CSV table of C-alpha atoms in Angstrom, one decimal:
chain,number,residue,atom,x,y,z
A,1,MET,CA,9.3,-35.7,-0.3
A,2,ASN,CA,9.2,-35.1,-4.1
A,3,TYR,CA,6.5,-33.2,-5.9
A,4,ASP,CA,5.7,-32.1,-9.4
A,5,LEU,CA,4.6,-28.7,-8.1
A,6,ILE,CA,4.9,-26.7,-4.8
A,7,ILE,CA,2.5,-23.8,-4.5
A,8,ILE,CA,3.4,-21.3,-1.8
A,9,GLY,CA,0.2,-19.5,-0.7
A,10,ALA,CA,-3.4,-20.7,-0.7
A,11,GLY,CA,-5.0,-17.4,-1.7
A,12,PRO,CA,-6.9,-16.8,-5.0
A,13,ALA,CA,-3.9,-17.5,-7.2
A,14,GLY,CA,-2.7,-20.4,-5.1
A,15,TYR,CA,-5.8,-22.4,-4.7
A,16,VAL,CA,-6.9,-21.9,-8.3
A,17,ALA,CA,-3.4,-23.1,-9.4
A,18,ALA,CA,-3.8,-26.2,-7.1
A,19,GLU,CA,-7.3,-26.9,-8.6
A,20,TYR,CA,-5.9,-26.7,-12.2
A,21,ALA,CA,-2.9,-28.8,-11.3
A,22,GLY,CA,-5.1,-31.5,-9.7
A,23,LYS,CA,-7.2,-31.7,-12.9
A,24,HIS,CA,-4.0,-32.5,-14.7
A,25,LYS,CA,-2.8,-35.1,-12.2
A,26,LEU,CA,0.3,-33.2,-10.9
A,27,LYS,CA,1.5,-34.2,-7.5
A,28,THR,CA,1.1,-30.9,-5.6
A,29,LEU,CA,2.0,-29.5,-2.2
A,30,VAL,CA,0.3,-26.3,-1.1
A,31,VAL,CA,2.1,-24.3,1.7
A,32,GLU,CA,0.1,-21.8,3.6
A,33,LYS,CA,1.3,-19.8,6.6
A,34,GLU,CA,-1.9,-18.2,7.8
A,35,TYR,CA,-5.2,-18.0,5.8
A,36,PHE,CA,-6.7,-20.6,3.4
A,37,GLY,CA,-8.3,-18.2,0.9
A,38,GLY,CA,-5.8,-15.5,1.4
A,39,VAL,CA,-6.3,-11.9,2.2
A,40,CYS,CA,-9.2,-11.5,-0.2
A,41,LEU,CA,-11.4,-14.1,1.4
A,42,ASN,CA,-10.4,-13.6,5.1
A,43,VAL,CA,-9.5,-9.9,5.5
A,44,GLY,CA,-10.1,-8.3,2.2
A,45,CYS,CA,-12.7,-8.3,-0.6
A,46,ILE,CA,-15.2,-10.8,0.9
A,47,PRO,CA,-15.5,-9.4,4.5
A,48,THR,CA,-15.4,-5.9,3.2
A,49,LYS,CA,-18.3,-6.5,0.7
A,50,THR,CA,-20.2,-8.3,3.5
A,51,LEU,CA,-20.1,-5.2,5.6
A,52,LEU,CA,-20.7,-2.9,2.7
A,53,LYS,CA,-23.9,-4.8,1.9
A,54,ARG,CA,-25.2,-4.2,5.4
A,55,ALA,CA,-24.2,-0.5,5.2
A,56,LYS,CA,-26.2,-0.2,1.9
A,57,ILE,CA,-29.2,-1.6,3.7
A,58,VAL,CA,-28.7,1.0,6.4
A,59,ASP,CA,-28.7,3.6,3.7
A,60,TYR,CA,-32.0,2.3,2.3
A,61,LEU,CA,-33.6,2.2,5.7
A,62,ARG,CA,-32.6,5.7,6.6
A,63,HIS,CA,-34.0,7.0,3.3
A,64,ALA,CA,-37.1,4.7,3.3
A,65,GLN,CA,-39.3,7.8,2.9
A,66,ASP,CA,-37.9,8.3,-0.6
A,67,TYR,CA,-39.5,4.9,-1.5
A,68,GLY,CA,-42.8,5.7,0.1
A,69,ILE,CA,-42.1,3.6,3.2
A,70,SER,CA,-42.5,4.9,6.8
A,71,ILE,CA,-40.4,3.4,9.6
A,72,ASN,CA,-41.5,4.1,13.1
A,73,GLY,CA,-38.5,4.5,15.4
A,74,GLN,CA,-34.8,4.8,14.8
A,75,VAL,CA,-32.7,2.4,12.6
A,76,ALA,CA,-30.6,0.5,15.2
A,77,LEU,CA,-27.2,-1.0,14.3
A,78,ASN,CA,-25.9,-4.1,16.0
A,79,TRP,CA,-22.2,-4.0,15.2
A,80,ASN,CA,-21.4,-7.3,17.0
A,81,GLN,CA,-24.1,-9.1,15.0
A,82,LEU,CA,-22.6,-7.6,11.8
A,83,LEU,CA,-19.2,-8.9,12.7
A,84,GLU,CA,-20.7,-12.3,13.5
A,85,GLN,CA,-22.4,-12.5,10.1
A,86,LYS,CA,-19.1,-11.5,8.4
A,87,GLY,CA,-17.3,-14.3,10.3
A,88,LYS,CA,-19.9,-16.8,9.1
A,89,VAL,CA,-19.5,-15.8,5.5
A,90,VAL,CA,-15.7,-16.0,5.7
A,91,SER,CA,-15.9,-19.4,7.5
A,92,LYS,CA,-18.2,-20.9,4.9
A,93,LEU,CA,-16.0,-19.7,2.0
A,94,VAL,CA,-12.7,-20.9,3.7
A,95,GLY,CA,-14.3,-24.3,3.9
A,96,GLY,CA,-15.0,-24.1,0.2
A,97,VAL,CA,-11.4,-23.3,-0.5
A,98,LYS,CA,-10.1,-26.2,1.6
A,99,ALA,CA,-12.6,-28.5,-0.3
A,100,ILE,CA,-11.2,-27.3,-3.6
A,101,ILE,CA,-7.7,-28.1,-2.6
A,102,ALA,CA,-8.7,-31.5,-1.2
A,103,SER,CA,-10.6,-32.4,-4.3
A,104,ALA,CA,-7.5,-31.6,-6.3
A,105,LYS,CA,-5.7,-34.3,-4.2
A,106,ALA,CA,-3.1,-31.7,-3.2
A,107,GLU,CA,-1.3,-32.1,0.1
A,108,THR,CA,-1.1,-29.1,2.4
A,109,VAL,CA,1.3,-28.0,5.1
A,110,MET,CA,1.0,-25.0,7.4
A,111,GLY,CA,4.0,-22.8,8.0
A,112,GLU,CA,6.2,-20.1,6.4
A,113,ALA,CA,8.1,-21.3,3.3
A,114,LYS,CA,11.6,-20.5,2.3
A,115,VAL,CA,12.9,-21.4,-1.2
A,116,LEU,CA,16.4,-22.8,-0.7
A,117,ASP,CA,17.2,-23.5,-4.3
A,118,PRO,CA,15.3,-23.9,-7.6
A,119,ASN,CA,14.0,-27.3,-6.5
A,120,THR,CA,13.9,-27.2,-2.7
A,121,VAL,CA,11.4,-25.5,-0.3
A,122,GLU,CA,11.8,-25.5,3.5
A,123,VAL,CA,8.8,-25.3,5.8
A,124,ALA,CA,9.1,-25.5,9.6
A,125,GLY,CA,12.5,-27.2,9.4
A,126,LYS,CA,11.4,-29.8,6.9
A,127,THR,CA,12.5,-29.8,3.2
A,128,TYR,CA,10.5,-30.7,0.2
A,129,THR,CA,11.7,-31.1,-3.4
A,130,THR,CA,9.9,-30.2,-6.5
A,131,LYS,CA,10.1,-29.8,-10.3
A,132,SER,CA,8.3,-26.4,-10.3
A,133,ILE,CA,7.4,-23.7,-7.8
A,134,VAL,CA,4.5,-21.2,-8.0
A,135,VAL,CA,4.8,-18.3,-5.5
A,136,ALA,CA,1.4,-17.0,-4.7
A,137,THR,CA,2.2,-15.3,-1.4
A,138,GLY,CA,0.0,-12.2,-1.8
A,139,SER,CA,0.6,-8.8,-0.3
A,140,ARG,CA,0.3,-6.8,2.9
A,141,PRO,CA,-0.7,-3.2,3.7
A,142,ARG,CA,2.0,-0.5,3.3
A,143,TYR,CA,2.7,1.5,6.5
A,144,LEU,CA,3.6,5.1,6.9
A,145,THR,CA,7.1,5.6,8.3
A,146,LEU,CA,6.6,9.3,9.1
A,147,PRO,CA,7.3,10.6,12.6
A,148,GLY,CA,4.8,9.4,15.2
A,149,PHE,CA,3.0,6.8,13.1
A,150,ALA,CA,4.8,3.7,14.6
A,151,GLU,CA,3.9,4.9,18.1
A,152,ALA,CA,0.3,5.7,17.2
A,153,ARG,CA,0.0,2.2,15.6
A,154,GLN,CA,1.4,0.6,18.8
A,155,ASN,CA,-1.1,2.6,20.8
A,156,GLY,CA,-4.0,1.3,18.7
A,157,PHE,CA,-4.9,4.6,17.0
A,158,VAL,CA,-3.4,3.9,13.6
A,159,ILE,CA,-4.9,0.9,11.8
A,160,ASP,CA,-4.7,-0.8,8.5
A,161,SER,CA,-7.5,-2.3,6.3
A,162,THR,CA,-7.3,-5.7,8.1
A,163,GLN,CA,-7.9,-4.1,11.5
A,164,ALA,CA,-10.6,-1.9,10.1
A,165,LEU,CA,-12.7,-5.0,9.6
A,166,SER,CA,-12.7,-6.0,13.2
A,167,LEU,CA,-13.0,-2.9,15.3
A,168,GLU,CA,-14.6,-3.2,18.7
A,169,GLY,CA,-17.3,-0.7,17.5
A,170,VAL,CA,-18.1,1.9,14.9
A,171,PRO,CA,-15.7,4.8,15.6
A,172,ARG,CA,-17.3,8.2,16.2
A,173,LYS,CA,-14.6,9.9,14.1
A,174,LEU,CA,-12.5,8.1,11.4
A,175,VAL,CA,-9.6,9.6,9.5
A,176,VAL,CA,-8.7,7.9,6.3
A,177,VAL,CA,-5.2,8.5,4.9
A,178,GLY,CA,-5.4,7.8,1.2
A,179,GLY,CA,-8.2,8.3,-1.3
A,180,GLY,CA,-7.7,5.2,-3.4
A,181,VAL,CA,-10.1,2.3,-3.8
A,182,ILE,CA,-9.6,0.8,-0.3
A,183,GLY,CA,-9.8,4.1,1.5
A,184,ILE,CA,-13.0,5.1,-0.4
A,185,GLU,CA,-14.7,1.8,0.3
A,186,PHE,CA,-14.0,2.2,4.0
A,187,ALA,CA,-15.1,5.8,4.0
A,188,PHE,CA,-18.5,4.8,2.5
A,189,LEU,CA,-18.8,1.9,4.9
A,190,TYR,CA,-18.2,3.8,8.1
A,191,ALA,CA,-20.0,7.0,7.0
A,192,SER,CA,-23.1,4.9,6.3
A,193,LEU,CA,-22.8,3.3,9.7
A,194,GLY,CA,-22.6,6.7,11.5
A,195,SER,CA,-18.9,7.7,11.6
A,196,GLU,CA,-17.8,11.2,11.0
A,197,VAL,CA,-15.2,10.6,8.3
A,198,THR,CA,-12.4,12.7,7.0
A,199,ILE,CA,-10.2,11.7,4.0
A,200,LEU,CA,-6.7,13.1,3.5
A,201,GLN,CA,-5.6,12.7,-0.1
A,202,GLY,CA,-2.2,13.7,-1.3
A,203,VAL,CA,-3.2,14.8,-4.8
A,204,ASP,CA,-5.9,17.1,-6.1
A,205,ARG,CA,-8.7,14.5,-6.3
A,206,ILE,CA,-9.7,11.1,-4.9
A,207,LEU,CA,-9.5,8.0,-7.1
A,208,GLU,CA,-6.9,9.7,-9.3
A,209,ILE,CA,-6.4,6.6,-11.5
A,210,PHE,CA,-10.0,7.0,-12.7
A,211,ASP,CA,-11.4,9.7,-15.0
A,212,THR,CA,-12.4,12.9,-13.4
A,213,GLU,CA,-16.2,12.3,-13.9
A,214,VAL,CA,-15.8,9.3,-11.6
A,215,SER,CA,-13.8,11.2,-9.0
A,216,ASP,CA,-16.2,14.1,-9.0
A,217,LEU,CA,-19.4,12.0,-8.7
A,218,VAL,CA,-17.9,9.8,-6.0
A,219,ALA,CA,-16.8,12.9,-4.1
A,220,LYS,CA,-20.3,14.4,-4.3
A,221,LEU,CA,-21.8,11.1,-3.0
A,222,LEU,CA,-19.4,11.0,-0.1
A,223,GLN,CA,-20.2,14.6,0.7
A,224,THR,CA,-23.9,13.7,1.0
A,225,LYS,CA,-22.8,11.4,3.8
A,226,ASN,CA,-21.0,14.4,5.4
A,227,VAL,CA,-17.6,13.0,4.6
A,228,LYS,CA,-14.9,15.7,4.5
A,229,ILE,CA,-12.3,15.4,1.7
A,230,ILE,CA,-9.1,17.3,2.1
A,231,THR,CA,-7.1,17.2,-1.1
A,232,ASN,CA,-3.4,18.1,-1.7
A,233,ALA,CA,-2.8,17.2,1.9
A,234,GLN,CA,0.7,15.9,2.4
A,235,VAL,CA,0.7,14.0,5.7
A,236,THR,CA,3.7,14.9,7.8
A,237,ARG,CA,3.4,13.2,11.2
A,238,ALA,CA,1.0,11.8,13.8
A,239,ASN,CA,0.6,12.2,17.5
A,240,ASN,CA,-1.6,9.3,18.7
A,241,ASN,CA,-5.1,10.1,17.4
A,242,GLU,CA,-4.1,13.3,15.6
A,243,VAL,CA,-2.7,13.5,12.0
A,244,PHE,CA,-0.8,16.5,10.8
A,245,TYR,CA,-0.6,17.5,7.2
A,246,SER,CA,0.7,20.3,4.9
A,247,GLN,CA,-1.6,21.9,2.4
A,248,ASN,CA,-0.4,24.7,0.1
A,249,GLY,CA,2.3,25.6,2.6
A,250,GLN,CA,-0.1,25.7,5.6
A,251,GLU,CA,-0.1,23.1,8.4
A,252,GLY,CA,-3.4,21.5,9.4
A,253,SER,CA,-4.4,18.6,11.6
A,254,VAL,CA,-7.4,16.3,12.1
A,255,VAL,CA,-8.3,14.1,15.0
A,256,GLY,CA,-10.0,10.7,14.9
A,257,ASP,CA,-10.8,7.8,17.2
A,258,ARG,CA,-9.1,5.7,14.6
A,259,ILE,CA,-6.7,6.6,11.7
A,260,LEU,CA,-7.0,4.2,8.8
A,261,VAL,CA,-3.8,4.2,6.6
A,262,SER,CA,-4.7,3.0,3.1
A,263,ILE,CA,-1.8,3.9,0.9
A,264,GLY,CA,-1.3,0.7,-1.1
A,265,ARG,CA,0.1,-2.7,-0.6
A,266,ILE,CA,3.5,-4.4,-0.7
A,267,PRO,CA,4.1,-7.8,-2.4
A,268,ASN,CA,5.2,-10.7,-0.1
A,269,THR,CA,8.3,-12.2,-1.8
A,270,GLU,CA,10.6,-12.7,1.2
A,271,CYS,CA,10.5,-16.4,0.7
A,272,LEU,CA,12.7,-15.9,-2.4
A,273,ASP,CA,15.3,-13.6,-0.8
A,274,GLY,CA,17.8,-16.4,-0.6
A,275,LEU,CA,17.9,-16.8,-4.4
A,276,ASN,CA,19.9,-14.7,-6.8
A,277,LEU,CA,17.0,-13.6,-9.0
A,278,GLN,CA,17.2,-10.9,-11.5
A,279,ARG,CA,15.7,-7.6,-10.2
A,280,ASP,CA,15.0,-4.2,-11.7
A,281,GLU,CA,16.2,-0.8,-10.6
A,282,ARG,CA,13.5,-0.7,-7.9
A,283,ASN,CA,14.6,-4.1,-6.6
A,284,ARG,CA,11.4,-5.8,-7.9
A,285,ILE,CA,11.8,-9.4,-9.1
A,286,VAL,CA,11.8,-9.4,-13.0
A,287,LEU,CA,9.3,-11.7,-14.7
A,288,ASN,CA,8.9,-12.7,-18.3
A,289,GLN,CA,5.5,-12.7,-20.1
A,290,ASP,CA,4.9,-16.2,-18.8
A,291,LEU,CA,5.3,-15.1,-15.2
A,292,GLN,CA,8.7,-16.9,-14.8
A,293,THR,CA,11.5,-15.5,-12.8
A,294,SER,CA,15.1,-15.6,-14.1
A,295,ILE,CA,15.1,-19.2,-12.7
A,296,PRO,CA,12.5,-20.5,-15.2
A,297,ASN,CA,10.9,-23.2,-13.0
A,298,ILE,CA,9.9,-20.5,-10.4
A,299,TYR,CA,6.8,-18.5,-11.2
A,300,ILE,CA,5.3,-15.6,-9.3
A,301,VAL,CA,1.5,-15.0,-9.5
A,302,GLY,CA,-1.2,-12.7,-8.1
A,303,ASP,CA,-0.5,-9.9,-5.7
A,304,ALA,CA,3.0,-11.2,-5.1
A,305,ASN,CA,4.1,-9.9,-8.5
A,306,ALA,CA,2.4,-6.6,-8.1
A,307,GLN,CA,1.2,-6.4,-11.7
A,308,LEU,CA,-2.4,-5.9,-10.8
A,309,MET,CA,-3.6,-6.5,-7.2
A,310,LEU,CA,-7.0,-7.9,-7.9
A,311,ALA,CA,-8.3,-11.4,-7.0
A,312,HIS,CA,-9.8,-12.1,-10.4
A,313,PHE,CA,-6.5,-11.2,-12.1
A,314,ALA,CA,-4.8,-13.6,-9.7
A,315,TYR,CA,-7.2,-16.4,-10.6
A,316,GLN,CA,-6.2,-16.2,-14.2
A,317,GLN,CA,-2.5,-15.9,-13.4
A,318,GLY,CA,-2.6,-19.0,-11.2
A,319,ARG,CA,-4.2,-21.1,-13.9
A,320,TYR,CA,-1.9,-19.7,-16.6
A,321,ALA,CA,1.3,-20.5,-14.6
A,322,VAL,CA,0.2,-24.2,-14.2
A,323,ASN,CA,-0.9,-24.3,-17.9
A,324,HIS,CA,2.6,-23.1,-18.8
A,325,ILE,CA,4.3,-25.7,-16.6
A,326,LEU,CA,2.2,-28.3,-18.4
A,327,ASN,CA,3.2,-26.8,-21.8
A,328,LYS,CA,-0.5,-26.5,-22.7
A,329,LYS,CA,-2.4,-23.8,-24.6
A,330,GLN,CA,-5.7,-23.9,-22.8
A,331,VAL,CA,-5.3,-20.7,-20.8
A,332,LYS,CA,-4.7,-17.2,-22.0
A,333,PRO,CA,-2.3,-14.9,-20.1
A,334,ALA,CA,-4.1,-12.4,-17.9
A,335,GLN,CA,-4.4,-9.1,-19.7
A,336,LYS,CA,-4.3,-5.9,-17.6
A,337,LEU,CA,-6.2,-3.9,-20.2
A,338,THR,CA,-9.2,-6.2,-20.3
A,339,CYS,CA,-9.3,-6.9,-16.5
A,340,PRO,CA,-12.2,-5.0,-14.9
A,341,SER,CA,-11.8,-3.1,-11.7
A,342,CYS,CA,-14.6,-2.3,-9.3
A,343,ILE,CA,-15.3,-0.1,-6.3
A,344,TYR,CA,-18.1,-1.4,-4.1
A,345,THR,CA,-19.5,1.9,-3.0
A,346,ASN,CA,-23.2,2.8,-3.3
A,347,PRO,CA,-23.6,3.2,-6.2
A,348,GLU,CA,-20.8,1.0,-7.5
A,349,VAL,CA,-18.0,2.0,-9.8
A,350,ALA,CA,-16.5,-0.3,-12.5
A,351,SER,CA,-14.1,0.2,-15.3
A,352,VAL,CA,-12.3,-1.8,-18.0
A,353,GLY,CA,-9.8,-0.9,-20.7
A,354,TYR,CA,-8.3,2.6,-21.1
A,355,THR,CA,-9.5,5.6,-19.1
A,356,GLU,CA,-10.0,8.7,-21.2
A,357,MET,CA,-7.0,10.4,-19.6
A,358,GLU,CA,-4.8,7.4,-20.6
A,359,LEU,CA,-6.0,7.7,-24.2
A,360,LYS,CA,-5.2,11.4,-24.2
A,361,LYS,CA,-1.8,10.8,-22.6
A,362,GLN,CA,-0.8,8.1,-25.1
A,363,GLY,CA,-2.2,9.9,-28.1
A,364,ILE,CA,-4.6,7.2,-29.0
A,365,PRO,CA,-7.4,8.4,-31.3
A,366,TYR,CA,-10.9,7.8,-29.8
A,367,VAL,CA,-14.5,9.0,-29.8
A,368,LYS,CA,-16.6,8.8,-26.7
A,369,THR,CA,-20.3,8.6,-25.8
A,370,ASN,CA,-22.0,8.6,-22.4
A,371,LEU,CA,-25.5,8.4,-21.0
A,372,VAL,CA,-26.6,9.3,-17.5
A,373,LEU,CA,-28.8,6.9,-15.5
A,374,ALA,CA,-31.5,9.5,-15.4
A,375,HIS,CA,-32.3,8.2,-18.9
A,376,CYS,CA,-32.8,4.6,-17.7
A,377,GLY,CA,-36.3,3.4,-16.9
A,378,LYS,CA,-35.0,0.8,-14.4
A,379,ALA,CA,-32.8,3.3,-12.6
A,380,ILE,CA,-35.8,5.7,-12.3
A,381,ALA,CA,-38.0,2.9,-11.1
A,382,ASP,CA,-35.4,2.0,-8.5
A,383,ASN,CA,-34.9,5.6,-7.5
A,384,GLU,CA,-31.1,5.1,-8.2
A,385,THR,CA,-30.3,7.6,-10.9
A,386,ASN,CA,-26.9,8.8,-9.7
A,387,GLY,CA,-24.5,7.5,-12.3
A,388,PHE,CA,-23.6,7.1,-15.9
A,389,VAL,CA,-22.1,4.8,-18.6
A,390,LYS,CA,-19.2,6.2,-20.6
A,391,MET,CA,-17.5,4.3,-23.4
A,392,MET,CA,-14.6,5.1,-25.7
A,393,PHE,CA,-14.3,3.7,-29.2
A,394,ASP,CA,-11.7,3.4,-32.0
A,395,PRO,CA,-13.0,6.0,-34.5
A,396,GLN,CA,-12.1,3.8,-37.5
A,397,THR,CA,-13.1,0.3,-36.4
A,398,GLY,CA,-15.6,0.9,-33.6
A,399,LYS,CA,-13.7,-1.4,-31.2
A,400,ILE,CA,-14.2,-0.7,-27.5
A,401,LEU,CA,-11.2,1.1,-26.0
A,402,GLY,CA,-12.5,1.6,-22.5
A,403,CYS,CA,-15.6,2.0,-20.4
A,404,CYS,CA,-16.5,3.3,-16.9
A,405,ILE,CA,-19.8,2.8,-15.2
A,406,ILE,CA,-21.3,4.2,-12.0
A,407,ALA,CA,-24.5,2.4,-11.2
A,408,ALA,CA,-26.0,0.2,-8.5
A,409,THR,CA,-25.1,-2.9,-10.5
A,410,ALA,CA,-21.8,-1.6,-12.1
A,411,SER,CA,-19.7,-4.6,-10.9
A,412,ASP,CA,-22.1,-7.0,-12.7
A,413,MET,CA,-22.4,-4.9,-15.8
A,414,ILE,CA,-18.7,-4.5,-16.5
A,415,ALA,CA,-18.2,-8.2,-17.2
A,416,GLU,CA,-20.1,-7.9,-20.5
A,417,LEU,CA,-17.7,-5.3,-21.7
A,418,ALA,CA,-14.6,-7.1,-20.5
A,419,LEU,CA,-15.7,-10.1,-22.5
A,420,ALA,CA,-16.5,-7.9,-25.5
A,421,MET,CA,-13.1,-6.4,-25.4
A,422,ASP,CA,-11.4,-9.8,-25.1
A,423,ALA,CA,-13.4,-11.1,-28.0
A,424,GLY,CA,-12.6,-8.0,-30.2
A,425,LEU,CA,-16.3,-7.0,-30.5
A,426,THR,CA,-17.3,-3.6,-31.7
A,427,LEU,CA,-20.0,-1.1,-30.9
A,428,PHE,CA,-21.9,-2.5,-33.9
A,429,ASP,CA,-22.0,-5.9,-32.3
A,430,ILE,CA,-23.3,-4.6,-29.0
A,431,ALA,CA,-25.7,-2.1,-30.6
A,432,ASN,CA,-27.3,-4.9,-32.4
A,433,SER,CA,-27.6,-7.2,-29.4
A,434,ILE,CA,-30.9,-7.4,-27.4
A,435,SER,CA,-30.8,-6.7,-23.7
A,436,PRO,CA,-33.7,-7.4,-21.3
A,437,HIS,CA,-35.9,-4.5,-20.4
A,438,PRO,CA,-36.1,-2.9,-18.0
A,439,THR,CA,-32.5,-3.3,-16.7
A,440,ILE,CA,-29.7,-0.9,-16.0
A,441,ASN,CA,-27.5,-3.3,-18.2
A,442,GLU,CA,-29.4,-2.2,-21.3
A,443,MET,CA,-27.6,1.2,-20.9
A,444,ILE,CA,-24.5,-0.5,-22.5
A,445,ALA,CA,-26.3,-1.2,-25.7
A,446,ASP,CA,-28.0,2.2,-25.6
A,447,VAL,CA,-24.6,4.0,-25.4
A,448,CYS,CA,-23.4,2.0,-28.4
A,449,LYS,CA,-26.5,2.9,-30.3
A,450,LYS,CA,-26.0,6.6,-29.5
A,451,ALA,CA,-22.3,6.3,-30.5
A,452,LEU,CA,-23.3,4.7,-33.8
A,453,PHE,CA,-25.6,7.7,-34.5
A,454,ASP,CA,-23.2,10.3,-33.3
A,455,HIS,CA,-19.9,9.1,-34.7
A,456,PHE,CA,-20.4,6.3,-37.3
A,457,LYS,CA,-23.1,7.6,-39.6
């Protein structure tokens, strides 16, 4: 059959691309091999946040006395009920994705796709022809290939982030290999639910892509949950439930009921292996600024291009690719600098723009201002004063260069700053805006007012 567009993958980038294509009357086929909604909806951000919300409630209940509330008896956790609730959330949203694709009048086929040539895709032995192809095949967890890890994985001791969402119970001891975003979220989750958690991090701090204030505060918060963090730990091997590492020339080991390996993700681009596409020195497929491969009617979007593995970044790339196919100017390219990133710990972490260490490394002039949540009436009323808002500005124009927030509502607050950066607003604009009171969000305007006084008299 002939199509205007074949989309391979029905995750965030794929289903949004299908929706946009449908609005513009493109005859579209969506190919999906496993999950409608992709990793994010089924075994990633949505189920993780569902469980993290329950873990946050457990935290509140265990510290109810801090809020003047007495609870008689022990806080009991029903793990199976939590998993059931997670499944219901996922099922509901998967139904929503299927409805979006159906309303776009896109056809769907289940199976693994293989791109045979620039205009032909094979699925389950059948071929489909098309004018354009959007590859939105997502990513998968990266595995450790060190001695013993394959065997430990086969024996059920070593798990990835997908498996960590469906364990038969809360592990008594959990070892997390990797102190990035995924590892830290799971450390918070299982520590809140009662696990004894140890994090093995290969460098000198967790969350090394964030500024040190973020790493330091998150580490302190983890330690209040009795999470042990071992930095500069170079993992060397595994023996079933025991992980060995080298630290400053000394060998150590840690034992866990489960060992979660969270060391990043790998893009799924095998469907394109039969094509002679231009690749870089690391064998990654080269794309231009419009997300086109060296065969211009084939686009790669979302996690599959590994530019920024975030669902909201993928949404914009999916829309942009179809917009480019249509030769329209309605959609802006996704910009990494103004795309916010969030960590759904308790409190949350969110950032957008440059980090301070990036500004220093690149020699970009800046001034900075920060306020701690202990100065915020709403945070004090909520008894949630762990955190801060830090912003960096251009010293000449006052434009926002970057921001990081640690607060209970950081993931909601950061959207205002992403929009402000996209729109080219300055601290003068935000300082003169009126925020509702009392909110934690008003800290953003307060930081800008302080910066105005401190740096722009």
